[in-house]
PDB file of C-alpha atoms and ligand atoms in Angstrom:
ATOM      1  CA  MET K   1     -58.315 -74.140  40.251  1.00  0.00           C
ATOM      2  CA  ASN K   2     -59.916 -77.584  41.086  1.00  0.00           C
ATOM      3  CA  ALA K   3     -61.365 -77.776  44.139  1.00  0.00           C
ATOM      4  CA  LYS K   4     -59.208 -80.199  47.021  1.00  0.00           C
ATOM      5  CA  ARG K   5     -60.735 -84.120  47.601  1.00  0.00           C
ATOM      6  CA  ILE K   6     -60.888 -84.381  50.800  1.00  0.00           C
ATOM      7  CA  LEU K   7     -61.529 -88.389  51.925  1.00  0.00           C
ATOM      8  CA  LEU K   8     -63.365 -89.042  54.834  1.00  0.00           C
ATOM      9  CA  VAL K   9     -63.413 -92.428  56.394  1.00  0.00           C
ATOM     10  CA  GLU K  10     -66.535 -92.596  59.030  1.00  0.00           C
ATOM     11  CA  ASP K  11     -68.708 -95.550  60.672  1.00  0.00           C
ATOM     12  CA  GLU K  12     -71.047 -93.269  61.822  1.00  0.00           C
ATOM     13  CA  GLN K  13     -73.546 -92.084  59.481  1.00  0.00           C
ATOM     14  CA  PRO K  14     -74.720 -88.776  60.784  1.00  0.00           C
ATOM     15  CA  ILE K  15     -71.288 -87.751  61.085  1.00  0.00           C
ATOM     16  CA  ARG K  16     -70.503 -88.446  58.322  1.00  0.00           C
ATOM     17  CA  GLU K  17     -73.152 -86.481  57.097  1.00  0.00           C
ATOM     18  CA  MET K  18     -72.673 -83.507  58.886  1.00  0.00           C
ATOM     19  CA  VAL K  19     -68.729 -83.389  57.988  1.00  0.00           C
ATOM     20  CA  VAL K  20     -70.252 -83.903  54.009  1.00  0.00           C
ATOM     21  CA  PHE K  21     -72.687 -80.955  54.163  1.00  0.00           C
ATOM     22  CA  ALA K  22     -70.502 -78.971  55.950  1.00  0.00           C
ATOM     23  CA  LEU K  23     -67.113 -79.462  53.989  1.00  0.00           C
ATOM     24  CA  THR K  24     -69.034 -79.654  50.373  1.00  0.00           C
ATOM     25  CA  ASN K  25     -70.262 -76.082  51.748  1.00  0.00           C
ATOM     26  CA  ALA K  26     -66.206 -74.980  52.233  1.00  0.00           C
ATOM     27  CA  GLY K  27     -65.607 -75.939  48.707  1.00  0.00           C
ATOM     28  CA  TYR K  28     -63.980 -79.129  49.355  1.00  0.00           C
ATOM     29  CA  GLU K  29     -65.145 -82.273  47.104  1.00  0.00           C
ATOM     30  CA  VAL K  30     -65.645 -85.243  49.623  1.00  0.00           C
ATOM     31  CA  GLU K  31     -65.491 -88.576  49.320  1.00  0.00           C
ATOM     32  CA  GLU K  32     -66.988 -91.597  51.529  1.00  0.00           C
ATOM     33  CA  ALA K  33     -65.492 -94.739  53.183  1.00  0.00           C
ATOM     34  CA  ALA K  34     -67.160 -96.281  55.984  1.00  0.00           C
ATOM     35  CA  ASP K  35     -64.174 -98.628  57.072  1.00  0.00           C
ATOM     36  CA  ALA K  36     -60.759 -99.126  56.034  1.00  0.00           C
ATOM     37  CA  ARG K  37     -60.921-101.418  53.142  1.00  0.00           C
ATOM     38  CA  GLN K  38     -63.715 -98.495  51.623  1.00  0.00           C
ATOM     39  CA  ALA K  39     -61.198 -96.176  52.207  1.00  0.00           C
ATOM     40  CA  GLN K  40     -58.637 -98.536  50.345  1.00  0.00           C
ATOM     41  CA  ALA K  41     -61.099 -98.567  47.275  1.00  0.00           C
ATOM     42  CA  ARG K  42     -61.407 -95.021  47.154  1.00  0.00           C
ATOM     43  CA  ILE K  43     -57.907 -94.523  47.209  1.00  0.00           C
ATOM     44  CA  ALA K  44     -56.847 -96.930  44.478  1.00  0.00           C
ATOM     45  CA  GLU K  45     -59.315 -95.441  42.473  1.00  0.00           C
ATOM     46  CA  ARG K  46     -57.962 -91.617  42.534  1.00  0.00           C
ATOM     47  CA  LEU K  47     -55.676 -90.203  45.171  1.00  0.00           C
ATOM     48  CA  PRO K  48     -57.325 -87.547  47.574  1.00  0.00           C
ATOM     49  CA  ASP K  49     -56.077 -84.815  48.932  1.00  0.00           C
ATOM     50  CA  LEU K  50     -56.497 -85.180  52.309  1.00  0.00           C
ATOM     51  CA  VAL K  51     -57.985 -87.730  55.120  1.00  0.00           C
ATOM     52  CA  LEU K  52     -60.023 -87.645  57.727  1.00  0.00           C
ATOM     53  CA  LEU K  53     -59.758 -90.787  59.215  1.00  0.00           C
ATOM     54  CA  ASP K  54     -61.693 -91.943  62.359  1.00  0.00           C
ATOM     55  CA  TRP K  55     -60.094 -93.559  65.122  1.00  0.00           C
ATOM     56  CA  MET K  56     -62.593 -95.933  66.221  1.00  0.00           C
ATOM     57  CA  LEU K  57     -63.698 -97.867  63.140  1.00  0.00           C
ATOM     58  CA  PRO K  58     -65.185-101.488  62.594  1.00  0.00           C
ATOM     59  CA  GLY K  59     -62.406-103.941  61.379  1.00  0.00           C
ATOM     60  CA  ILE K  60     -59.076-101.795  60.599  1.00  0.00           C
ATOM     61  CA  SER K  61     -58.400 -99.009  63.167  1.00  0.00           C
ATOM     62  CA  GLY K  62     -57.997 -95.394  62.302  1.00  0.00           C
ATOM     63  CA  ILE K  63     -54.308 -96.087  64.063  1.00  0.00           C
ATOM     64  CA  ASP K  64     -53.609 -99.172  62.146  1.00  0.00           C
ATOM     65  CA  TYR K  65     -54.967 -97.547  58.806  1.00  0.00           C
ATOM     66  CA  ALA K  66     -53.131 -94.315  59.028  1.00  0.00           C
ATOM     67  CA  ARG K  67     -49.545 -96.321  60.180  1.00  0.00           C
ATOM     68  CA  ARG K  68     -50.597 -98.389  56.589  1.00  0.00           C
ATOM     69  CA  LEU K  69     -50.708 -95.251  55.078  1.00  0.00           C
ATOM     70  CA  LYS K  70     -47.435 -93.879  56.296  1.00  0.00           C
ATOM     71  CA  LYS K  71     -45.666 -96.904  54.712  1.00  0.00           C
ATOM     72  CA  ASP K  72     -47.334 -96.751  51.074  1.00  0.00           C
ATOM     73  CA  ASP K  73     -45.173 -95.058  49.166  1.00  0.00           C
ATOM     74  CA  LEU K  74     -47.918 -93.697  46.976  1.00  0.00           C
ATOM     75  CA  THR K  75     -49.905 -92.484  50.474  1.00  0.00           C
ATOM     76  CA  ARG K  76     -46.764 -91.530  52.114  1.00  0.00           C
ATOM     77  CA  GLU K  77     -47.179 -87.836  51.883  1.00  0.00           C
ATOM     78  CA  LEU K  78     -51.128 -87.893  52.453  1.00  0.00           C
ATOM     79  CA  PRO K  79     -52.426 -85.972  55.046  1.00  0.00           C
ATOM     80  CA  ILE K  80     -54.314 -87.206  57.595  1.00  0.00           C
ATOM     81  CA  ILE K  81     -56.771 -86.230  60.275  1.00  0.00           C
ATOM     82  CA  MET K  82     -57.320 -88.409  63.038  1.00  0.00           C
ATOM     83  CA  LEU K  83     -61.124 -87.866  64.332  1.00  0.00           C
ATOM     84  CA  THR K  84     -61.033 -88.978  68.177  1.00  0.00           C
ATOM     85  CA  ALA K  85     -63.891 -89.346  70.821  1.00  0.00           C
ATOM     86  CA  ARG K  86     -62.353 -88.159  73.558  1.00  0.00           C
ATOM     87  CA  ALA K  87     -59.253 -85.886  74.548  1.00  0.00           C
ATOM     88  CA  GLU K  88     -58.165 -89.439  75.954  1.00  0.00           C
ATOM     89  CA  GLU K  89     -57.757 -91.087  72.767  1.00  0.00           C
ATOM     90  CA  GLU K  90     -56.451 -87.669  71.020  1.00  0.00           C
ATOM     91  CA  ASP K  91     -53.266 -88.410  73.387  1.00  0.00           C
ATOM     92  CA  LYS K  92     -53.434 -91.428  73.277  1.00  0.00           C
ATOM     93  CA  VAL K  93     -52.925 -91.223  69.414  1.00  0.00           C
ATOM     94  CA  GLN K  94     -50.401 -88.779  69.802  1.00  0.00           C
ATOM     95  CA  GLY K  95     -48.184 -91.196  71.830  1.00  0.00           C
ATOM     96  CA  LEU K  96     -48.511 -93.714  69.382  1.00  0.00           C
ATOM     97  CA  GLU K  97     -47.460 -92.085  66.766  1.00  0.00           C
ATOM     98  CA  SER K  98     -49.784 -93.141  63.951  1.00  0.00           C
ATOM     99  CA  GLY K  99     -48.260 -90.601  61.449  1.00  0.00           C
ATOM    100  CA  ALA K 100     -51.141 -88.347  61.880  1.00  0.00           C
ATOM    101  CA  ASP K 101     -50.774 -84.685  60.586  1.00  0.00           C
ATOM    102  CA  ASP K 102     -53.520 -83.561  62.693  1.00  0.00           C
ATOM    103  CA  TYR K 103     -55.761 -84.832  65.375  1.00  0.00           C
ATOM    104  CA  MET K 104     -59.420 -83.642  66.179  1.00  0.00           C
ATOM    105  CA  THR K 105     -61.873 -84.510  69.174  1.00  0.00           C
ATOM    106  CA  LYS K 106     -65.452 -84.663  68.494  1.00  0.00           C
ATOM    107  CA  PRO K 107     -68.001 -83.476  68.591  1.00  0.00           C
ATOM    108  CA  PHE K 108     -65.820 -80.651  66.833  1.00  0.00           C
ATOM    109  CA  SER K 109     -67.293 -77.279  65.138  1.00  0.00           C
ATOM    110  CA  PRO K 110     -67.616 -77.990  61.405  1.00  0.00           C
ATOM    111  CA  ARG K 111     -65.840 -73.871  61.415  1.00  0.00           C
ATOM    112  CA  GLU K 112     -62.979 -75.824  63.662  1.00  0.00           C
ATOM    113  CA  MET K 113     -62.700 -78.705  61.067  1.00  0.00           C
ATOM    114  CA  VAL K 114     -62.260 -76.592  57.803  1.00  0.00           C
ATOM    115  CA  ALA K 115     -59.901 -74.671  59.700  1.00  0.00           C
ATOM    116  CA  ARG K 116     -57.824 -77.782  60.624  1.00  0.00           C
ATOM    117  CA  ILE K 117     -58.096 -78.638  56.800  1.00  0.00           C
ATOM    118  CA  ARG K 118     -56.631 -75.703  55.421  1.00  0.00           C
ATOM    119  CA  ALA K 119     -53.739 -75.545  58.117  1.00  0.00           C
ATOM    120  CA  VAL K 120     -52.646 -78.719  57.579  1.00  0.00           C
ATOM    121  CA  LEU K 121     -53.193 -78.551  53.921  1.00  0.00           C
ATOM    122  CA  ARG K 122     -51.382 -75.203  53.805  1.00  0.00           C
ATOM    123  CA  ARG K 123     -48.030 -77.457  55.358  1.00  0.00           C
ATOM    124  CA  GLY K 124     -48.629 -80.510  53.402  1.00  0.00           C
ATOM    125  CA  GLY K 125     -49.056 -78.643  49.767  1.00  0.00           C
ATOM    126  CA  PRO K 126     -46.658 -77.890  47.026  1.00  0.00           C
ATOM    127  CA  ALA K 127     -43.961 -75.993  47.776  1.00  0.00           C
ATOM    128  CA  ALA K 128     -44.443 -71.760  48.194  1.00  0.00           C
ATOM    129  CA  GLU K 129     -44.719 -70.132  44.872  1.00  0.00           C
ATOM    130  CA  ASP K 130     -41.621 -68.600  44.744  1.00  0.00           C
ATOM    131  CA  GLU K 131     -39.425 -71.538  45.836  1.00  0.00           C
ATOM    132  CA  MET K 132     -36.605 -72.780  43.927  1.00  0.00           C
ATOM    133  CA  LEU K 133     -35.414 -76.553  43.353  1.00  0.00           C
ATOM    134  CA  CYS K 134     -32.090 -77.046  42.910  1.00  0.00           C
ATOM    135  CA  ALA K 135     -29.568 -79.557  42.681  1.00  0.00           C
ATOM    136  CA  ASN K 136     -26.084 -79.276  41.612  1.00  0.00           C
ATOM    137  CA  GLY K 137     -26.777 -76.038  39.517  1.00  0.00           C
ATOM    138  CA  LEU K 138     -29.614 -77.326  38.007  1.00  0.00           C
ATOM    139  CA  THR K 139     -32.878 -75.058  38.885  1.00  0.00           C
ATOM    140  CA  LEU K 140     -36.071 -75.143  38.480  1.00  0.00           C
ATOM    141  CA  ASP K 141     -38.131 -71.595  39.582  1.00  0.00           C
ATOM    142  CA  LEU K 142     -41.756 -72.924  40.852  1.00  0.00           C
ATOM    143  CA  ALA K 143     -43.162 -69.345  39.954  1.00  0.00           C
ATOM    144  CA  SER K 144     -41.948 -68.640  36.517  1.00  0.00           C
ATOM    145  CA  HIS K 145     -41.780 -72.407  35.974  1.00  0.00           C
ATOM    146  CA  ARG K 146     -38.203 -71.632  34.240  1.00  0.00           C
ATOM    147  CA  VAL K 147     -35.530 -74.871  34.393  1.00  0.00           C
ATOM    148  CA  SER K 148     -31.977 -73.440  33.705  1.00  0.00           C
ATOM    149  CA  ALA K 149     -29.134 -74.807  34.007  1.00  0.00           C
ATOM    150  CA  SER K 150     -25.654 -72.704  35.141  1.00  0.00           C
ATOM    151  CA  GLU K 151     -27.109 -70.245  33.392  1.00  0.00           C
ATOM    152  CA  THR K 152     -29.171 -71.586  30.357  1.00  0.00           C
ATOM    153  CA  LEU K 153     -32.692 -71.633  29.983  1.00  0.00           C
ATOM    154  CA  LEU K 154     -33.690 -75.558  29.473  1.00  0.00           C
ATOM    155  CA  GLU K 155     -36.756 -75.775  26.872  1.00  0.00           C
ATOM    156  CA  MET K 156     -39.193 -78.561  27.286  1.00  0.00           C
ATOM    157  CA  GLY K 157     -42.576 -79.829  27.436  1.00  0.00           C
ATOM    158  CA  PRO K 158     -44.863 -79.486  30.202  1.00  0.00           C
ATOM    159  CA  THR K 159     -45.213 -83.060  31.139  1.00  0.00           C
ATOM    160  CA  GLU K 160     -41.022 -82.856  31.295  1.00  0.00           C
ATOM    161  CA  TYR K 161     -41.430 -80.030  33.093  1.00  0.00           C
ATOM    162  CA  ARG K 162     -43.669 -81.407  35.767  1.00  0.00           C
ATOM    163  CA  LEU K 163     -41.913 -85.171  36.010  1.00  0.00           C
ATOM    164  CA  LEU K 164     -38.604 -83.100  36.826  1.00  0.00           C
ATOM    165  CA  GLU K 165     -40.492 -80.778  39.471  1.00  0.00           C
ATOM    166  CA  PHE K 166     -41.441 -83.954  40.753  1.00  0.00           C
ATOM    167  CA  PHE K 167     -38.063 -85.885  40.827  1.00  0.00           C
ATOM    168  CA  MET K 168     -36.291 -82.620  42.028  1.00  0.00           C
ATOM    169  CA  SER K 169     -38.719 -82.283  44.829  1.00  0.00           C
ATOM    170  CA  HIS K 170     -38.700 -86.057  45.842  1.00  0.00           C
ATOM    171  CA  PRO K 171     -35.171 -86.837  45.288  1.00  0.00           C
ATOM    172  CA  GLU K 172     -33.262 -90.076  45.902  1.00  0.00           C
ATOM    173  CA  ARG K 173     -36.245 -92.423  46.239  1.00  0.00           C
ATOM    174  CA  VAL K 174     -36.711 -95.024  43.424  1.00  0.00           C
ATOM    175  CA  TYR K 175     -40.605 -94.444  41.521  1.00  0.00           C
ATOM    176  CA  SER K 176     -42.309 -97.086  39.679  1.00  0.00           C
ATOM    177  CA  ARG K 177     -43.751 -95.978  35.937  1.00  0.00           C
ATOM    178  CA  GLY K 178     -46.787 -97.011  37.969  1.00  0.00           C
ATOM    179  CA  GLN K 179     -46.076 -94.671  40.474  1.00  0.00           C
ATOM    180  CA  LEU K 180     -44.881 -91.749  38.467  1.00  0.00           C
ATOM    181  CA  LEU K 181     -48.372 -91.999  36.466  1.00  0.00           C
ATOM    182  CA  ASP K 182     -49.909 -91.739  39.405  1.00  0.00           C
ATOM    183  CA  ARG K 183     -48.151 -88.736  40.917  1.00  0.00           C
ATOM    184  CA  VAL K 184     -47.326 -86.724  37.723  1.00  0.00           C
ATOM    185  CA  TRP K 185     -50.090 -87.734  35.627  1.00  0.00           C
ATOM    186  CA  GLY K 186     -52.964 -88.000  37.646  1.00  0.00           C
ATOM    187  CA  SER K 187     -54.393 -91.643  39.003  1.00  0.00           C
ATOM    188  CA  ASN K 188     -57.474 -91.163  37.181  1.00  0.00           C
ATOM    189  CA  VAL K 189     -55.747 -91.058  33.364  1.00  0.00           C
ATOM    190  CA  TYR K 190     -55.164 -93.904  31.826  1.00  0.00           C
ATOM    191  CA  VAL K 191     -51.645 -93.991  30.037  1.00  0.00           C
ATOM    192  CA  GLU K 192     -49.910 -96.643  29.388  1.00  0.00           C
ATOM    193  CA  GLU K 193     -46.537 -97.285  31.356  1.00  0.00           C
ATOM    194  CA  ARG K 194     -44.310 -97.452  28.780  1.00  0.00           C
ATOM    195  CA  THR K 195     -45.482 -93.287  28.345  1.00  0.00           C
ATOM    196  CA  VAL K 196     -43.141 -92.644  31.237  1.00  0.00           C
ATOM    197  CA  ASP K 197     -40.275 -93.678  29.282  1.00  0.00           C
ATOM    198  CA  VAL K 198     -40.577 -92.041  26.209  1.00  0.00           C
ATOM    199  CA  HIS K 199     -40.973 -89.104  28.622  1.00  0.00           C
ATOM    200  CA  ILE K 200     -37.825 -89.783  30.112  1.00  0.00           C
ATOM    201  CA  ARG K 201     -36.233 -89.983  26.867  1.00  0.00           C
ATOM    202  CA  ARG K 202     -37.117 -86.598  26.287  1.00  0.00           C
ATOM    203  CA  LEU K 203     -35.952 -84.991  29.636  1.00  0.00           C
ATOM    204  CA  ARG K 204     -32.679 -86.434  29.477  1.00  0.00           C
ATOM    205  CA  LYS K 205     -32.088 -85.262  26.030  1.00  0.00           C
ATOM    206  CA  VAL K 206     -32.973 -81.619  27.590  1.00  0.00           C
ATOM    207  CA  LEU K 207     -31.146 -82.686  30.279  1.00  0.00           C
ATOM    208  CA  GLU K 208     -27.695 -83.835  28.286  1.00  0.00           C
ATOM    209  CA  PRO K 209     -25.934 -80.975  26.610  1.00  0.00           C
ATOM    210  CA  HIS K 210     -25.528 -80.054  30.494  1.00  0.00           C
ATOM    211  CA  GLY K 211     -24.395 -83.177  31.801  1.00  0.00           C
ATOM    212  CA  TYR K 212     -27.285 -83.583  33.746  1.00  0.00           C
ATOM    213  CA  ASP K 213     -29.487 -86.487  32.325  1.00  0.00           C
ATOM    214  CA  ALA K 214     -27.338 -88.306  34.706  1.00  0.00           C
ATOM    215  CA  LEU K 215     -29.417 -87.220  37.414  1.00  0.00           C
ATOM    216  CA  VAL K 216     -32.600 -89.095  36.104  1.00  0.00           C
ATOM    217  CA  GLN K 217     -31.251 -93.038  36.809  1.00  0.00           C
ATOM    218  CA  THR K 218     -32.820 -95.713  35.628  1.00  0.00           C
ATOM    219  CA  VAL K 219     -33.376 -98.250  38.433  1.00  0.00           C
ATOM    220  CA  ARG K 220     -33.245-101.710  37.081  1.00  0.00           C
ATOM    221  CA  GLY K 221     -36.094-103.455  37.533  1.00  0.00           C
ATOM    222  CA  ALA K 222     -37.861-100.933  39.895  1.00  0.00           C
ATOM    223  CA  GLY K 223     -38.252 -97.701  37.956  1.00  0.00           C
ATOM    224  CA  TYR K 224     -36.702 -93.953  38.089  1.00  0.00           C
ATOM    225  CA  ARG K 225     -34.772 -92.471  40.610  1.00  0.00           C
ATOM    226  CA  PHE K 226     -33.781 -88.552  41.297  1.00  0.00           C
ATOM    227  CA  SER K 227     -30.109 -88.749  42.768  1.00  0.00           C
ATOM    228  CA  THR K 228     -27.612 -85.615  42.782  1.00  0.00           C
ATOM    229  CA  ARG K 229     -24.971 -89.122  43.620  1.00  0.00           C
ATOM    230  CA  ILE K 230     -24.113 -90.386  40.584  1.00  0.00           C
TER     231      ILE K 230
HETATM  232 CA1  LIG P   1     -66.373 -94.625  64.482  1.00  0.00          CA
END
């Protein structure tokens, strides 16, 4: 399994060094940014698994940046742990509903930090192994990677499977081709946007005999949506 990637946004270098050291020791891959602008550039390169975000940053504050991340489709589900300097700040962050998933007050121990990160990643991580995704009789078994329509097993390629898994776990929302590439193929992979159309076509072909192709909907000028409302 690949190491989870943490993006650390913190302007104070000694804290950055401490965090990078502790997280690398714990088996994480760490990217650093000194402010929101740098963080945005890192995220554009590759989406991390979690963001450790300092409240007090030069320029855009950590809270404003957290809000921005939660508004953007690409980063909406990216877990955020806010770092605050004092307990009063922590209360304030919570009151402000910045969208952060957890809060840590400085100074914190590396051990506490790793424990919090693990907890947040578990919460926001991929669905439990034994979970089934269902939509109108179409079921996808996350443990066995089996897809069935009523009682019939459907054969499909690995990309079509990943695409369907993404759609079924994010129903009723429109994703552009670029967003699907980032979320299903990974943002570090360079493939053309029309590749998405090719795999959508293949997926629909597998679903068609059972009538489920109608769930994979084209939204003109926007992208694709998985919806049980036809
Ligand atoms: Ca700071």
